[in-house]
Amino acid sequence: MKKRIEVNSTDSSSLVATKSLNDDDTAWVDLLLSKTALIIATVVIIAAVYHLGSISSDMVKKNELEVIAIDLASNIDSVGTVHSGTDNAVKIYNFDSSAVQEIDSNRLNISVSGEYVSCTFSDDGNKLSAVRPLNYRTLPFSPKNLRNILTREFSADGNSSQPVNSIFPYTDLTEFLSIAAAEELSLNISKEVNIEKTQVFVTDGNEVNELEYVLVYQ
Amino acid sequence: MNLNMSSFISDERAFLEPNNDIIATAMVVIGFVVFAAILSKTFIAFDDNSQALENYEHAAMIAQDIASYPPLQGSRPELISAESLDRITAPSSNEERYMFFQRFSPNLNFYVEVVTDDGNYQWTITDGAVSRNGRDVIASSLPIVIELGSSARCVPGTITVKIMQNKWE
């Protein structure tokens, strides 16, 4: 019973408080609430604008990376379009230094593997990267290196005088080369890149065929 | 209606007056959200377009390459021989088709259609591993001249390279 009275008394006291709040004409609470909301909203808007700005600067950097990757990949592909027996199957590619403006070229990492060109740039914690696939069969080896690898595996260097023994569809050779080419080759941006078309000759005993590859090396 | 309006104007209780700044902030927020939405939509459209253009350039490059592929050449360069097209599309010539597709990266999934402009002849060069179901097709065409038979009769035609790509969503 006693308890109930207590509850009643708190109830009535809160009622009194509500009443005094209702009758309060100074509107301090109103003012404080609206100003707090205003400050929070302003902070949110400023943060959003600032975030948008930082995103756009990231986008500029990302664009530069993509330009570098696309330029290198299309140069490799353009050597791939050269048919065997014609000239200019060798191309020397220089990285365009004017493409690198926002990003620090010392922290830029360009690598090429048998399947893609990738450009990564790490800038205090956030990592940007641009990757472009290659359309032609590419090997990140120098011609000498390629012949050495072939000699070691097939005891023939794949030149026209020493074709590799393999039976159509040459799966052992192509699989071996694509696995070997999966390892990325890091490129130094200040040195020139050699891109070269080469042929690997294969024979099944009575017929000689040539498989075409693009070599990328420094 | 007239009455309502005048009652609204001559209303001096100032319901919204103390919260003017909140209304102003709300309008700024709405404006900013609309601006950001338009910006992101424009960017997405630009990104889509540049990707489509890049894909198309790949296809165009491959079409150009195939048009000058030596085993397809006729009596003169720049002429595609119908005979060699027949040979390469014959079901038995796996090896020639293999050599045709060997130069390209195995990640690239495409086939080539050659048609004469009058529609009488059509060849499709494919390595058999191309599935079209629910995938994006990037196509590029190139006008060529096809040499029919050994009588050196030439007809205009088109070479079309169709690259299959998984849908980008």
Tab-separated table of C-alpha atoms in Angstrom:
chain	number	residue	atom	x	y	z
A	1	MET	CA	0.000	0.000	0.000
A	2	LYS	CA	2.779	2.262	0.952
A	3	LYS	CA	4.560	1.505	-2.251
A	4	ARG	CA	1.530	2.434	-4.285
A	5	ILE	CA	1.336	5.817	-2.641
A	6	GLU	CA	4.975	6.384	-3.494
A	7	VAL	CA	4.293	5.575	-7.121
A	8	ASN	CA	1.378	7.939	-7.110
A	9	SER	CA	3.492	10.664	-5.640
A	10	THR	CA	6.239	10.299	-8.280
A	11	ASP	CA	3.547	10.208	-10.913
A	12	SER	CA	2.067	13.447	-9.702
A	13	SER	CA	5.496	15.025	-9.381
A	14	SER	CA	6.333	14.140	-12.986
A	15	LEU	CA	2.948	15.518	-13.951
A	16	VAL	CA	3.878	18.713	-12.206
A	17	ALA	CA	7.189	18.752	-14.031
A	18	THR	CA	5.466	18.262	-17.390
A	19	LYS	CA	3.072	21.010	-16.518
A	20	SER	CA	5.859	23.381	-15.607
A	21	LEU	CA	7.609	22.444	-18.858
A	22	ASN	CA	4.455	23.153	-20.768
A	23	ASP	CA	4.000	26.486	-19.095
A	24	ASP	CA	7.603	27.441	-19.606
A	25	ASP	CA	7.658	30.280	-22.119
A	26	THR	CA	11.394	30.901	-22.272
A	27	ALA	CA	11.819	28.107	-24.902
A	28	TRP	CA	15.384	27.306	-23.914
A	29	VAL	CA	14.957	23.632	-24.739
A	30	ASP	CA	13.621	24.521	-28.160
A	31	LEU	CA	16.565	26.729	-28.879
A	32	LEU	CA	19.148	24.244	-27.634
A	33	LEU	CA	17.604	21.344	-29.551
A	34	SER	CA	17.368	23.226	-32.803
A	35	LYS	CA	20.892	24.610	-32.540
A	36	THR	CA	22.323	21.165	-31.707
A	37	ALA	CA	20.525	19.688	-34.684
A	38	LEU	CA	21.868	22.502	-36.823
A	39	ILE	CA	25.438	21.901	-35.704
A	40	ILE	CA	25.175	18.137	-36.267
A	41	ALA	CA	23.687	18.656	-39.717
A	42	THR	CA	26.415	21.124	-40.646
A	43	VAL	CA	29.121	18.728	-39.513
A	44	VAL	CA	27.537	15.937	-41.570
A	45	ILE	CA	27.302	18.115	-44.691
A	46	ILE	CA	30.876	19.375	-44.379
A	47	ALA	CA	32.109	15.812	-43.865
A	48	ALA	CA	30.200	14.671	-46.956
A	49	VAL	CA	31.626	17.480	-49.102
A	50	TYR	CA	35.121	16.772	-47.836
A	51	HIS	CA	34.679	13.053	-48.503
A	52	LEU	CA	33.504	13.818	-52.043
A	53	GLY	CA	36.626	15.899	-52.541
A	54	SER	CA	38.904	13.107	-51.358
A	55	ILE	CA	37.060	10.616	-53.587
A	56	SER	CA	37.596	12.854	-56.591
A	57	SER	CA	41.325	13.133	-55.913
A	58	ASP	CA	41.456	9.326	-55.632
A	59	MET	CA	39.622	9.149	-58.924
A	60	VAL	CA	42.204	11.356	-60.621
A	61	LYS	CA	44.944	9.039	-59.377
A	62	LYS	CA	43.013	5.968	-60.440
A	63	ASN	CA	42.553	7.506	-63.887
A	64	GLU	CA	46.282	8.047	-64.216
A	65	LEU	CA	46.912	4.433	-63.262
A	66	GLU	CA	44.388	3.281	-65.843
A	67	VAL	CA	45.994	5.430	-68.518
A	68	ILE	CA	49.374	3.810	-67.795
A	69	ALA	CA	47.906	0.294	-67.784
A	70	ILE	CA	45.855	0.810	-70.958
A	71	ASP	CA	48.789	2.373	-72.780
A	72	LEU	CA	51.127	-0.500	-71.964
A	73	ALA	CA	48.492	-3.179	-72.654
A	74	SER	CA	47.536	-1.681	-76.010
A	75	ASN	CA	51.189	-1.436	-77.005
A	76	ILE	CA	51.679	-5.107	-76.166
A	77	ASP	CA	48.517	-5.977	-78.088
A	78	SER	CA	49.602	-3.938	-81.089
A	79	VAL	CA	52.777	-6.000	-81.306
A	80	GLY	CA	50.533	-9.065	-81.054
A	81	THR	CA	48.688	-8.023	-84.219
A	82	VAL	CA	51.904	-8.119	-86.249
A	83	HIS	CA	51.952	-11.220	-88.402
A	84	SER	CA	54.972	-13.435	-88.593
A	85	GLY	CA	57.204	-12.831	-91.542
A	86	THR	CA	56.649	-9.080	-91.516
A	87	ASP	CA	58.974	-6.477	-90.060
A	88	ASN	CA	58.547	-4.308	-86.994
A	89	ALA	CA	57.840	-7.250	-84.748
A	90	VAL	CA	60.014	-5.484	-82.158
A	91	LYS	CA	58.888	-2.422	-80.299
A	92	ILE	CA	60.615	-0.372	-77.667
A	93	TYR	CA	58.174	1.189	-75.284
A	94	ASN	CA	58.917	4.080	-72.969
A	95	PHE	CA	56.608	4.978	-70.137
A	96	ASP	CA	55.047	8.341	-70.714
A	97	SER	CA	56.332	10.456	-67.850
A	98	SER	CA	53.722	13.145	-68.506
A	99	ALA	CA	51.000	10.642	-67.591
A	100	VAL	CA	52.334	10.529	-64.042
A	101	GLN	CA	51.397	13.765	-62.343
A	102	GLU	CA	49.351	13.221	-59.216
A	103	ILE	CA	51.016	9.966	-58.289
A	104	ASP	CA	54.503	9.434	-57.024
A	105	SER	CA	56.344	7.315	-59.573
A	106	ASN	CA	58.603	5.883	-56.869
A	107	ARG	CA	55.682	4.193	-55.205
A	108	LEU	CA	54.208	3.028	-58.470
A	109	ASN	CA	54.445	-0.651	-59.196
A	110	ILE	CA	53.864	-1.853	-62.741
A	111	SER	CA	53.940	-5.528	-63.490
A	112	VAL	CA	53.089	-7.690	-66.424
A	113	SER	CA	52.254	-11.376	-66.508
A	114	GLY	CA	51.125	-13.672	-69.272
A	115	GLU	CA	47.540	-12.571	-68.863
A	116	TYR	CA	47.380	-9.026	-67.640
A	117	VAL	CA	49.111	-5.722	-67.016
A	118	SER	CA	48.667	-4.391	-63.534
A	119	CYS	CA	49.474	-1.016	-62.065
A	120	THR	CA	49.329	-0.566	-58.315
A	121	PHE	CA	49.988	2.457	-56.221
A	122	SER	CA	49.930	2.459	-52.443
A	123	ASP	CA	49.492	5.801	-50.802
A	124	ASP	CA	49.454	5.838	-47.007
A	125	GLY	CA	47.297	2.845	-46.475
A	126	ASN	CA	44.893	2.983	-49.389
A	127	LYS	CA	45.862	0.987	-52.383
A	128	LEU	CA	44.779	1.860	-55.889
A	129	SER	CA	45.177	-0.472	-58.789
A	130	ALA	CA	44.314	-0.746	-62.453
A	131	VAL	CA	44.445	-4.044	-64.295
A	132	ARG	CA	43.982	-4.646	-67.986
A	133	PRO	CA	43.840	-8.080	-69.586
A	134	LEU	CA	45.982	-8.823	-72.606
A	135	ASN	CA	44.384	-10.049	-75.804
A	136	TYR	CA	47.355	-11.926	-77.166
A	137	ARG	CA	49.400	-14.721	-75.707
A	138	THR	CA	52.150	-12.980	-73.824
A	139	LEU	CA	55.197	-14.187	-71.942
A	140	PRO	CA	57.139	-11.945	-69.544
A	141	PHE	CA	60.485	-13.414	-70.651
A	142	SER	CA	63.406	-12.220	-72.697
A	143	PRO	CA	64.048	-14.255	-75.874
A	144	LYS	CA	67.147	-15.810	-74.322
A	145	ASN	CA	65.269	-16.706	-71.173
A	146	LEU	CA	62.434	-18.279	-73.178
A	147	ARG	CA	64.843	-20.440	-75.191
A	148	ASN	CA	66.596	-21.504	-71.988
A	149	ILE	CA	63.317	-22.490	-70.349
A	150	LEU	CA	62.272	-24.462	-73.426
A	151	THR	CA	65.637	-26.192	-73.677
A	152	ARG	CA	65.472	-27.181	-70.028
A	153	GLU	CA	61.962	-28.600	-70.291
A	154	PHE	CA	61.801	-30.020	-73.826
A	155	SER	CA	65.520	-30.224	-74.739
A	156	ALA	CA	64.812	-28.146	-77.843
A	157	ASP	CA	64.805	-24.350	-77.949
A	158	GLY	CA	61.815	-23.967	-80.278
A	159	ASN	CA	63.677	-22.169	-83.035
A	160	SER	CA	63.006	-23.147	-86.643
A	161	SER	CA	66.146	-25.296	-86.610
A	162	GLN	CA	65.219	-27.016	-83.378
A	163	PRO	CA	61.437	-27.376	-83.104
A	164	VAL	CA	59.871	-28.707	-79.940
A	165	ASN	CA	58.451	-32.198	-80.238
A	166	SER	CA	54.784	-32.093	-79.388
A	167	ILE	CA	51.585	-33.617	-80.692
A	168	PHE	CA	48.559	-31.538	-81.705
A	169	PRO	CA	47.019	-29.687	-79.858
A	170	TYR	CA	50.388	-29.040	-78.165
A	171	THR	CA	48.785	-28.920	-74.725
A	172	ASP	CA	51.992	-29.861	-72.900
A	173	LEU	CA	53.868	-26.907	-74.395
A	174	THR	CA	51.106	-24.289	-74.090
A	175	GLU	CA	50.211	-25.358	-70.557
A	176	PHE	CA	53.851	-25.291	-69.520
A	177	LEU	CA	54.351	-21.813	-70.952
A	178	SER	CA	51.150	-20.377	-69.513
A	179	ILE	CA	52.050	-21.672	-66.062
A	180	ALA	CA	55.568	-20.263	-66.406
A	181	ALA	CA	54.118	-16.935	-67.568
A	182	ALA	CA	51.805	-16.621	-64.586
A	183	GLU	CA	54.607	-15.112	-62.555
A	184	GLU	CA	54.564	-11.339	-62.698
A	185	LEU	CA	57.471	-9.375	-64.043
A	186	SER	CA	57.952	-6.023	-62.332
A	187	LEU	CA	58.794	-3.222	-64.705
A	188	ASN	CA	61.011	-0.285	-63.914
A	189	ILE	CA	59.259	2.864	-65.054
A	190	SER	CA	62.480	4.706	-65.894
A	191	LYS	CA	63.784	2.003	-68.204
A	192	GLU	CA	62.481	1.121	-71.611
A	193	VAL	CA	60.406	-1.986	-72.180
A	194	ASN	CA	61.095	-4.307	-75.077
A	195	ILE	CA	58.069	-5.876	-76.674
A	196	GLU	CA	58.748	-8.478	-79.276
A	197	LYS	CA	56.841	-11.025	-81.275
A	198	THR	CA	58.365	-14.454	-81.415
A	199	GLN	CA	57.535	-17.891	-82.729
A	200	VAL	CA	57.904	-21.204	-81.021
A	201	PHE	CA	58.165	-23.954	-83.594
A	202	VAL	CA	56.562	-27.282	-82.842
A	203	THR	CA	56.654	-30.495	-84.773
A	204	ASP	CA	54.779	-33.776	-84.511
A	205	GLY	CA	57.374	-35.575	-86.584
A	206	ASN	CA	56.274	-34.716	-90.114
A	207	GLU	CA	54.776	-31.228	-89.935
A	208	VAL	CA	56.165	-28.053	-88.400
A	209	ASN	CA	53.836	-25.412	-87.006
A	210	GLU	CA	54.601	-22.137	-85.361
A	211	LEU	CA	52.962	-20.837	-82.211
A	212	GLU	CA	53.099	-17.100	-81.798
A	213	TYR	CA	53.885	-15.332	-78.565
A	214	VAL	CA	54.555	-11.763	-77.509
A	215	LEU	CA	57.581	-11.318	-75.265
A	216	VAL	CA	57.816	-8.455	-72.784
A	217	TYR	CA	61.080	-7.786	-71.009
A	218	GLN	CA	63.451	-5.080	-69.809
B	1	MET	CA	-9.654	28.233	-50.710
B	2	ASN	CA	-9.373	32.025	-50.547
B	3	LEU	CA	-10.368	31.930	-46.944
B	4	ASN	CA	-7.756	29.284	-46.171
B	5	MET	CA	-5.038	31.297	-47.818
B	6	SER	CA	-5.828	34.471	-45.958
B	7	SER	CA	-6.052	32.568	-42.696
B	8	PHE	CA	-2.607	31.136	-43.444
B	9	ILE	CA	-1.128	34.541	-44.164
B	10	SER	CA	-2.721	36.341	-41.259
B	11	ASP	CA	-1.800	33.547	-38.901
B	12	GLU	CA	0.448	35.131	-36.317
B	13	ARG	CA	1.054	32.203	-34.051
B	14	ALA	CA	4.438	31.618	-35.746
B	15	PHE	CA	4.363	27.854	-35.693
B	16	LEU	CA	7.434	27.395	-37.905
B	17	GLU	CA	9.253	30.598	-37.124
B	18	PRO	CA	11.575	29.305	-34.358
B	19	ASN	CA	12.603	26.352	-36.558
B	20	ASN	CA	13.514	28.345	-39.635
B	21	ASP	CA	17.140	27.243	-39.464
B	22	ILE	CA	16.153	23.577	-39.389
B	23	ILE	CA	14.053	24.015	-42.498
B	24	ALA	CA	16.932	25.801	-44.217
B	25	THR	CA	19.325	23.004	-43.243
B	26	ALA	CA	16.905	20.388	-44.500
B	27	MET	CA	16.766	22.168	-47.842
B	28	VAL	CA	20.556	22.299	-48.044
B	29	VAL	CA	20.753	18.581	-47.235
B	30	ILE	CA	18.154	17.735	-49.882
B	31	GLY	CA	20.016	19.878	-52.416
B	32	PHE	CA	23.278	18.193	-51.604
B	33	VAL	CA	21.792	14.717	-51.864
B	34	VAL	CA	20.293	15.535	-55.264
B	35	PHE	CA	23.640	16.961	-56.406
B	36	ALA	CA	25.528	13.868	-55.255
B	37	ALA	CA	22.982	11.590	-56.933
B	38	ILE	CA	23.311	13.437	-60.259
B	39	LEU	CA	27.096	13.395	-59.964
B	40	SER	CA	27.257	9.667	-59.293
B	41	LYS	CA	24.795	8.910	-62.068
B	42	THR	CA	26.871	10.914	-64.532
B	43	PHE	CA	30.001	9.147	-63.400
B	44	ILE	CA	28.414	5.705	-63.766
B	45	ALA	CA	27.248	6.577	-67.284
B	46	PHE	CA	30.713	7.845	-68.182
B	47	ASP	CA	32.336	4.725	-66.760
B	48	ASP	CA	29.961	2.453	-68.685
B	49	ASN	CA	30.602	4.330	-71.901
B	50	SER	CA	34.353	4.302	-71.555
B	51	GLN	CA	34.279	0.590	-70.802
B	52	ALA	CA	32.093	-0.070	-73.829
B	53	LEU	CA	34.448	1.980	-75.993
B	54	GLU	CA	37.471	0.116	-74.703
B	55	ASN	CA	35.837	-3.251	-75.397
B	56	TYR	CA	34.851	-2.104	-78.848
B	57	GLU	CA	38.412	-1.049	-79.584
B	58	HIS	CA	39.627	-4.521	-78.637
B	59	ALA	CA	37.128	-6.068	-81.019
B	60	ALA	CA	38.084	-3.621	-83.795
B	61	MET	CA	41.757	-4.418	-83.326
B	62	ILE	CA	41.084	-8.152	-83.566
B	63	ALA	CA	38.920	-7.656	-86.672
B	64	GLN	CA	41.730	-5.732	-88.336
B	65	ASP	CA	44.210	-8.417	-87.360
B	66	ILE	CA	42.060	-11.202	-88.770
B	67	ALA	CA	41.442	-9.318	-92.013
B	68	SER	CA	45.178	-9.361	-92.597
B	69	TYR	CA	45.813	-12.899	-91.303
B	70	PRO	CA	48.137	-14.442	-93.913
B	71	PRO	CA	46.458	-17.880	-94.291
B	72	LEU	CA	43.179	-16.150	-95.198
B	73	GLN	CA	44.665	-13.948	-97.901
B	74	GLY	CA	43.722	-14.467	-101.512
B	75	SER	CA	45.804	-13.869	-104.605
B	76	ARG	CA	46.601	-10.370	-103.421
B	77	PRO	CA	46.890	-8.980	-99.927
B	78	GLU	CA	43.766	-7.231	-98.650
B	79	LEU	CA	41.653	-9.839	-100.407
B	80	ILE	CA	40.122	-12.606	-98.304
B	81	SER	CA	39.978	-15.880	-100.114
B	82	ALA	CA	36.685	-17.776	-99.949
B	83	GLU	CA	38.583	-20.983	-100.503
B	84	SER	CA	40.678	-20.560	-97.375
B	85	LEU	CA	37.558	-19.550	-95.451
B	86	ASP	CA	35.947	-22.809	-96.576
B	87	ARG	CA	39.024	-24.664	-95.497
B	88	ILE	CA	39.289	-23.095	-92.054
B	89	THR	CA	35.579	-23.538	-91.300
B	90	ALA	CA	35.483	-27.149	-92.440
B	91	PRO	CA	34.676	-29.433	-89.485
B	92	SER	CA	37.766	-31.538	-90.129
B	93	SER	CA	40.345	-28.749	-90.009
B	94	ASN	CA	40.770	-28.558	-86.265
B	95	GLU	CA	44.434	-27.856	-86.585
B	96	GLU	CA	44.030	-24.780	-88.768
B	97	ARG	CA	41.399	-23.372	-86.471
B	98	TYR	CA	43.671	-24.049	-83.538
B	99	MET	CA	46.473	-22.130	-85.230
B	100	PHE	CA	44.012	-19.330	-85.984
B	101	PHE	CA	42.999	-18.937	-82.335
B	102	GLN	CA	46.337	-19.804	-80.801
B	103	ARG	CA	47.734	-16.279	-80.947
B	104	PHE	CA	44.946	-14.896	-78.824
B	105	SER	CA	44.855	-15.096	-75.081
B	106	PRO	CA	42.846	-18.093	-73.840
B	107	ASN	CA	40.861	-15.658	-71.693
B	108	LEU	CA	39.433	-14.080	-74.786
B	109	ASN	CA	36.257	-15.764	-75.913
B	110	PHE	CA	35.247	-14.813	-79.397
B	111	TYR	CA	34.150	-16.013	-82.795
B	112	VAL	CA	34.345	-14.532	-86.254
B	113	GLU	CA	31.610	-14.206	-88.828
B	114	VAL	CA	32.351	-13.445	-92.453
B	115	VAL	CA	29.429	-12.653	-94.752
B	116	THR	CA	29.230	-11.392	-98.286
B	117	ASP	CA	27.117	-8.270	-98.526
B	118	ASP	CA	24.592	-9.943	-100.835
B	119	GLY	CA	24.034	-12.548	-98.113
B	120	ASN	CA	24.780	-15.542	-100.360
B	121	TYR	CA	27.749	-16.815	-98.410
B	122	GLN	CA	28.431	-16.944	-94.744
B	123	TRP	CA	31.273	-18.420	-92.735
B	124	THR	CA	31.642	-18.702	-88.977
B	125	ILE	CA	35.042	-19.376	-87.492
B	126	THR	CA	34.736	-20.623	-83.941
B	127	ASP	CA	36.837	-22.821	-81.712
B	128	GLY	CA	33.742	-24.462	-80.322
B	129	ALA	CA	34.145	-23.234	-76.763
B	130	VAL	CA	31.949	-20.182	-77.148
B	131	SER	CA	28.697	-20.114	-75.215
B	132	ARG	CA	26.354	-17.262	-75.802
B	133	ASN	CA	23.879	-17.800	-72.989
B	134	GLY	CA	23.227	-14.671	-71.000
B	135	ARG	CA	26.508	-13.039	-71.858
B	136	ASP	CA	27.320	-9.656	-73.234
B	137	VAL	CA	28.388	-9.531	-76.849
B	138	ILE	CA	30.841	-6.940	-78.063
B	139	ALA	CA	30.954	-6.800	-81.823
B	140	SER	CA	32.970	-4.920	-84.352
B	141	SER	CA	32.708	-5.128	-88.125
B	142	LEU	CA	35.098	-4.319	-90.893
B	143	PRO	CA	34.370	-4.103	-94.614
B	144	ILE	CA	36.495	-6.489	-96.671
B	145	VAL	CA	36.667	-7.839	-100.193
B	146	ILE	CA	36.150	-11.563	-100.626
B	147	GLU	CA	37.603	-13.406	-103.564
B	148	LEU	CA	35.204	-16.107	-104.702
B	149	GLY	CA	36.871	-19.095	-106.290
B	150	SER	CA	39.844	-18.908	-108.599
B	151	SER	CA	38.017	-16.880	-111.256
B	152	ALA	CA	39.079	-13.797	-109.304
B	153	ARG	CA	35.496	-12.664	-108.933
B	154	CYS	CA	35.431	-10.349	-105.970
B	155	VAL	CA	32.446	-9.380	-103.870
B	156	PRO	CA	32.241	-6.948	-100.976
B	157	GLY	CA	31.732	-8.461	-97.573
B	158	THR	CA	31.966	-7.846	-93.879
B	159	ILE	CA	34.042	-9.435	-91.195
B	160	THR	CA	32.522	-9.336	-87.728
B	161	VAL	CA	34.320	-10.205	-84.532
B	162	LYS	CA	32.064	-11.017	-81.602
B	163	ILE	CA	33.625	-11.141	-78.177
B	164	MET	CA	31.658	-12.815	-75.426
B	165	GLN	CA	31.953	-11.410	-71.991
B	166	ASN	CA	30.234	-12.144	-68.744
B	167	LYS	CA	27.688	-9.544	-67.869
B	168	TRP	CA	29.031	-6.719	-65.804
B	169	GLU	CA	26.567	-5.922	-63.078
